[in-house]
């Protein structure tokens, strides 16, 4: 392996702007020396692990700021390199001056690229690639559920399982390769039944991970939820009621057109993304047929449908038709009977005899809590929140999927008694995909793409 010594790098690790404290991180061979040359205080000794120093940053005789230095001695730092963190007062001026000073020292140091600290931590074996990616997700997480899945992944999550299975598969691959060496002699070092068992075990591990991807995305981006129903049943009123109640944590995500506006509500840490309600509202103004078609398209993309009907005017026959239609979509739905405030009791009883209804009054805000509980229960019932590991990263998903497919081919070939060279080919393919997840097999381009998504200073 070619030996190269990475540059010493630095950058602001806290958000750019004013605030109580800003942290500037310097990592690399010259980190401690460079900071020593601009710092006056208690003599900066090199600690065995970590040590904190109080003093000031100077430019010649001019004092720039009073700071706290935390000095980390390799390998006891995030990057496993010598690292210094300067905690200064977070004024743009001070930060700018300190960064400039670091750049100007005789010993070479440069500004870090986005994600470069994390990349070094990965390259120096602090964690594997999947864990490094989880750090980016952790920083981006904004709900309890997305935080939980990122944290789980960062702590090792499925990496350990993948590495273990990969190891076992490597042993088989080695035996198969040995068979190849014996060429024509028709020997089998790798027991085909044992190999089948191992593949089965690996597939059992992979399948729930692969299936969790949709859930993972939902937790990260919000569970796609559609409020559907005929015009004038109270959909917009319900949406507003739901949003108003959650005003503090609601955000609008403006899209390119009005059609793409999405609203989010967070209930007990689970984000629901109410999809394209603007589009649905439009059905009032467009030709009925187009409106219906659009609504149906939207409904098909949903993970949960909140189907609203106006209980005061619906007929039982009409309701039965809707139920059949909803059942045919195979998407979990909640049937919501609106306008409870003006509903006659006989009608309510009649409807209840044919359907399981959540009764609300959207305009009078009655039973909205029961609706929210039902939404959460629906999420739990459809296994959205299992205690299990959840895949949120599309790169991981694709490699897991490819591994699964390669192993399927191996199984098929064993059953057809195909020769070892062909088996070895697919096993190698599976090994490469497994290795790519945790970064045992990687390349510079891939790393650059992954780490460039991090913010500077991370
Ligand atoms: P959408 O077309 O389905 O979005 O329906 P809207 O939300 O625009 O509501 C249609 C009409 O029903 C409006 O006049 C609302 O004020 C009224 N409405 C909505 N919810 C209720 C309710 O719970 N009770 C009563 N009495 N009227 C409601």
Tab-separated table of N, CA, C and O in Angstrom, residues 33 35 38 48 52 54 79 91 111 132 144-145 190 198 200 209 216 229 286-287 310 347 351 374 385 389 419 426 429:
chain	number	residue	atom	x	y	z
A	33	UNK	N	1.293	21.438	17.226
A	33	UNK	CA	2.361	22.438	17.023
A	33	UNK	C	1.816	23.759	16.494
A	33	UNK	O	2.200	24.848	16.947
A	35	UNK	N	-1.232	25.008	16.699
A	35	UNK	CA	-2.014	25.760	17.689
A	35	UNK	C	-1.085	26.333	18.762
A	35	UNK	O	-1.265	27.476	19.208
A	38	UNK	N	0.224	29.838	18.174
A	38	UNK	CA	-0.621	31.045	18.265
A	38	UNK	C	-1.303	31.155	19.630
A	38	UNK	O	-2.155	32.011	19.848
A	48	UNK	N	-1.249	12.442	27.123
A	48	UNK	CA	-1.259	11.057	26.650
A	48	UNK	C	-2.602	10.740	25.998
A	48	UNK	O	-2.667	9.973	25.057
A	52	UNK	N	-7.383	19.686	28.729
A	52	UNK	CA	-7.979	20.981	28.426
A	52	UNK	C	-7.040	22.098	28.909
A	52	UNK	O	-6.445	21.987	29.988
A	54	UNK	N	-6.546	26.511	29.227
A	54	UNK	CA	-7.161	27.832	29.094
A	54	UNK	C	-6.090	28.854	28.735
A	54	UNK	O	-4.976	28.810	29.251
A	79	UNK	N	-10.826	11.567	14.832
A	79	UNK	CA	-10.166	11.166	13.584
A	79	UNK	C	-9.059	10.136	13.821
A	79	UNK	O	-8.481	9.620	12.875
A	91	UNK	N	-17.923	34.870	17.325
A	91	UNK	CA	-18.231	36.030	16.477
A	91	UNK	C	-17.605	35.717	15.133
A	91	UNK	O	-16.564	35.067	15.056
A	111	UNK	N	-7.844	24.287	4.893
A	111	UNK	CA	-9.253	24.147	5.259
A	111	UNK	C	-9.750	22.744	4.904
A	111	UNK	O	-9.410	22.227	3.838
A	132	UNK	N	-20.454	5.650	9.388
A	132	UNK	CA	-20.111	7.027	9.039
A	132	UNK	C	-21.308	7.712	8.392
A	132	UNK	O	-21.629	8.865	8.695
A	144	UNK	N	-38.050	11.862	16.775
A	144	UNK	CA	-37.587	10.802	17.656
A	144	UNK	C	-37.293	9.535	16.851
A	144	UNK	O	-36.284	8.872	17.054
A	145	UNK	N	-38.190	9.220	15.898
A	145	UNK	CA	-38.034	7.976	15.142
A	145	UNK	C	-36.799	7.999	14.239
A	145	UNK	O	-36.048	7.023	14.190
A	190	UNK	N	-16.343	-27.738	-0.585
A	190	UNK	CA	-17.425	-26.962	0.035
A	190	UNK	C	-18.699	-27.794	0.001
A	190	UNK	O	-19.237	-28.072	-1.064
A	198	UNK	N	-26.123	-21.886	4.832
A	198	UNK	CA	-25.545	-20.562	5.096
A	198	UNK	C	-26.263	-19.495	4.263
A	198	UNK	O	-26.612	-18.419	4.769
A	200	UNK	N	-29.230	-19.578	3.165
A	200	UNK	CA	-30.550	-19.379	3.750
A	200	UNK	C	-30.456	-18.442	4.959
A	200	UNK	O	-31.230	-17.497	5.098
A	209	UNK	N	-34.087	-6.554	6.506
A	209	UNK	CA	-33.388	-5.280	6.287
A	209	UNK	C	-33.869	-4.642	4.989
A	209	UNK	O	-34.162	-3.451	4.927
A	216	UNK	N	-37.905	2.727	6.623
A	216	UNK	CA	-36.815	3.629	6.992
A	216	UNK	C	-36.993	4.988	6.347
A	216	UNK	O	-36.840	6.025	6.985
A	229	UNK	N	-61.433	11.827	-0.210
A	229	UNK	CA	-62.883	11.893	-0.024
A	229	UNK	C	-63.476	12.821	-1.054
A	229	UNK	O	-62.742	13.565	-1.727
A	286	UNK	N	-61.736	21.067	-10.955
A	286	UNK	CA	-61.484	20.397	-12.232
A	286	UNK	C	-62.658	19.495	-12.576
A	286	UNK	O	-63.519	19.219	-11.744
A	287	UNK	N	-62.643	19.060	-13.837
A	287	UNK	CA	-63.701	18.134	-14.274
A	287	UNK	C	-63.650	16.907	-13.364
A	287	UNK	O	-62.587	16.377	-13.078
A	310	UNK	N	-68.898	12.679	4.445
A	310	UNK	CA	-69.846	13.554	5.137
A	310	UNK	C	-70.993	12.677	5.625
A	310	UNK	O	-71.849	12.234	4.839
A	347	UNK	N	-78.881	7.972	12.087
A	347	UNK	CA	-77.981	7.821	10.942
A	347	UNK	C	-76.649	7.226	11.405
A	347	UNK	O	-76.082	6.333	10.768
A	351	UNK	N	-74.975	3.714	10.115
A	351	UNK	CA	-73.639	3.622	9.504
A	351	UNK	C	-72.757	2.652	10.276
A	351	UNK	O	-72.055	1.815	9.704
A	374	UNK	N	-55.626	6.834	16.385
A	374	UNK	CA	-55.871	5.813	15.363
A	374	UNK	C	-54.774	5.841	14.304
A	374	UNK	O	-54.334	4.791	13.829
A	385	UNK	N	-43.014	0.688	13.163
A	385	UNK	CA	-42.005	0.912	14.189
A	385	UNK	C	-41.689	-0.395	14.886
A	385	UNK	O	-42.175	-0.673	15.952
A	389	UNK	N	-33.660	-3.304	13.338
A	389	UNK	CA	-32.852	-2.367	12.564
A	389	UNK	C	-33.601	-1.952	11.310
A	389	UNK	O	-34.279	-2.749	10.680
A	419	UNK	N	-21.252	-26.203	-12.084
A	419	UNK	CA	-19.872	-26.374	-11.588
A	419	UNK	C	-19.417	-25.212	-10.695
A	419	UNK	O	-19.943	-24.099	-10.778
A	426	UNK	N	-20.821	-15.941	-8.551
A	426	UNK	CA	-21.925	-15.246	-7.879
A	426	UNK	C	-21.621	-14.983	-6.406
A	426	UNK	O	-22.044	-13.988	-5.837
A	429	UNK	N	-19.610	-11.980	-6.240
A	429	UNK	CA	-20.495	-10.840	-6.449
A	429	UNK	C	-21.190	-10.456	-5.129
A	429	UNK	O	-21.204	-9.290	-4.719
